[in-house]
Amino acid sequence: MNKGNTKFSLTINIKREDEKALVYYKQDGQRFESNCTIKMNVETPYKFLISFRPALKLKSGSLKNSGLELKEESFTPEASSYTLFWTSHEVCISKSKGRDRFPLSLNVGDMGTLDVQLQCKFYGADDKSHCLWGNELHHIEYECNYKSDTLSYDIVKEVFR
């Protein structure tokens, strides 16, 4: 890793592992900490596809301090991708008009931990209406800077697609 700033992109794709593979999000405007809320169900298995450009080595990941199973999918000099598996077993249904902050912590090679704050709203495991309102979440793109002199990250841009 070179000295100074290192720019890279991070893409996060979230899918359900059951028959309802799509995850949705809604735009909340300025009402909450983040402009977009990811809609998820409790008691549901999910997989997070994590991609870096250029390639970075992902050592481990956790969601809200809970370790995630990690599988390397591909690694080339241009890009790397990993799958993280998580089940929302110990998550409570979100309160009406409430949002939950879920830090996704990624332990990246010798660069330390990159924390991405995901804003989520959780619905019942069998909810088939509210969790499907909004836009299909294809992925979230982040433009990031790593500062080797301070061992810190800046997320410069976040785009939901």
Coordinates of C-alpha atoms in Angstrom, one line a residue, residues 31-159:
R31 CA -35.7 13.1 8.5
F32 CA -33.1 10.7 9.7
E33 CA -29.3 10.4 9.8
S34 CA -29.1 8.9 6.3
N35 CA -31.2 9.8 3.3
C36 CA -32.0 6.2 2.4
T37 CA -33.3 3.3 4.5
I38 CA -32.8 -0.4 3.7
K39 CA -35.9 -2.5 4.3
M40 CA -35.3 -5.9 5.8
N41 CA -37.2 -8.7 7.7
V42 CA -36.4 -10.2 11.1
E43 CA -35.6 -13.9 11.3
T44 CA -34.3 -13.9 7.7
P45 CA -31.0 -15.0 6.1
Y46 CA -29.2 -12.4 4.0
K47 CA -26.0 -12.3 2.0
F48 CA -23.9 -9.2 1.4
L49 CA -21.8 -9.2 -1.7
I50 CA -18.8 -6.9 -1.1
S51 CA -16.7 -5.7 -4.0
F52 CA -13.6 -3.5 -4.1
R53 CA -12.0 -1.7 -7.0
P54 CA -9.0 -1.9 -7.1
A55 CA -8.7 -5.2 -5.3
L56 CA -8.4 -5.1 -1.5
K57 CA -8.1 -8.1 0.8
L58 CA -11.0 -8.5 3.2
K59 CA -10.0 -10.4 6.3
S60 CA -13.3 -10.4 8.2
G61 CA -16.6 -8.6 8.5
S62 CA -19.2 -7.9 11.2
L63 CA -22.6 -6.4 11.4
K64 CA -23.6 -4.6 14.6
N65 CA -20.6 -6.3 16.3
S66 CA -21.7 -9.8 15.2
G67 CA -19.1 -11.7 13.2
L68 CA -20.1 -12.8 9.7
E69 CA -19.2 -15.9 7.7
L70 CA -16.8 -14.8 4.9
K71 CA -16.3 -16.4 1.5
E72 CA -13.9 -15.0 -1.1
E73 CA -15.5 -15.0 -4.5
S74 CA -12.8 -13.6 -6.7
F75 CA -9.5 -11.7 -6.5
T76 CA -7.6 -10.0 -9.4
P77 CA -5.5 -6.9 -9.4
E78 CA -8.4 -4.9 -10.8
A79 CA -11.1 -6.1 -8.3
S80 CA -12.0 -8.4 -5.5
S81 CA -15.3 -9.7 -4.2
Y82 CA -16.5 -11.4 -1.1
T83 CA -19.8 -12.8 0.3
L84 CA -20.7 -12.2 3.9
F85 CA -23.6 -14.2 5.4
W86 CA -25.9 -12.9 8.1
T87 CA -29.3 -13.9 9.6
S88 CA -31.4 -11.3 11.4
H89 CA -32.3 -13.6 14.3
E90 CA -31.6 -11.3 17.2
V91 CA -33.0 -8.2 15.6
C92 CA -36.3 -6.6 16.8
I93 CA -39.0 -5.2 14.6
S94 CA -38.4 -1.5 14.2
K95 CA -40.7 1.0 15.9
S96 CA -43.2 2.9 13.8
K97 CA -41.3 5.9 12.2
G98 CA -38.1 4.5 13.6
R99 CA -34.8 3.6 12.0
D100 CA -31.9 1.4 13.2
R101 CA -28.2 2.1 12.6
F102 CA -26.3 -1.1 11.7
P103 CA -22.5 -0.6 11.4
L104 CA -21.0 -2.9 8.8
S105 CA -17.4 -3.3 9.8
L106 CA -14.9 -4.6 7.2
N107 CA -11.4 -5.6 8.3
V108 CA -9.4 -4.7 5.2
G109 CA -5.9 -6.2 4.8
D110 CA -3.3 -4.3 6.7
M111 CA -5.4 -1.1 6.5
G112 CA -7.6 -1.6 9.6
T113 CA -11.4 -1.4 9.8
L114 CA -13.7 0.4 7.4
D115 CA -17.1 1.1 9.1
V116 CA -20.1 1.7 6.9
Q117 CA -23.3 2.9 8.6
L118 CA -26.3 1.1 7.2
Q119 CA -29.7 2.7 8.1
C120 CA -32.3 -0.1 8.2
K121 CA -35.9 -0.6 9.1
F122 CA -36.9 -4.1 10.1
Y123 CA -40.3 -5.7 9.6
G124 CA -41.8 -9.0 10.7
A125 CA -40.5 -12.2 9.2
D126 CA -43.8 -12.7 7.2
D127 CA -44.4 -9.0 6.2
K128 CA -45.2 -9.1 2.5
S129 CA -46.3 -5.5 2.0
H130 CA -44.3 -2.8 3.9
C131 CA -40.9 -4.3 3.2
L132 CA -41.6 -4.3 -0.5
W133 CA -42.5 -0.6 -0.8
G134 CA -39.9 1.6 -2.4
N135 CA -37.1 0.9 -4.8
E136 CA -35.3 -2.4 -5.5
L137 CA -31.9 -2.2 -4.0
H138 CA -29.4 -3.4 -6.7
H139 CA -26.4 -2.1 -4.8
I140 CA -24.9 0.7 -2.9
E141 CA -21.7 2.4 -4.3
Y142 CA -19.2 4.1 -2.1
E143 CA -16.2 6.2 -3.1
C144 CA -13.6 5.9 -0.4
N145 CA -10.2 7.3 0.7
Y146 CA -7.8 5.6 2.9
K147 CA -5.3 7.8 4.7
S148 CA -2.2 5.7 5.5
D149 CA -0.7 8.4 7.7
T150 CA -3.7 8.4 10.1
L151 CA -4.9 4.8 9.3
S152 CA -8.4 6.2 8.7
Y153 CA -11.1 6.1 6.0
D154 CA -13.3 8.7 4.5
I155 CA -16.5 7.8 2.6
V156 CA -16.6 10.6 0.0
K157 CA -19.8 9.6 -1.8
E158 CA -22.7 7.1 -1.3
V159 CA -25.1 6.2 -4.1

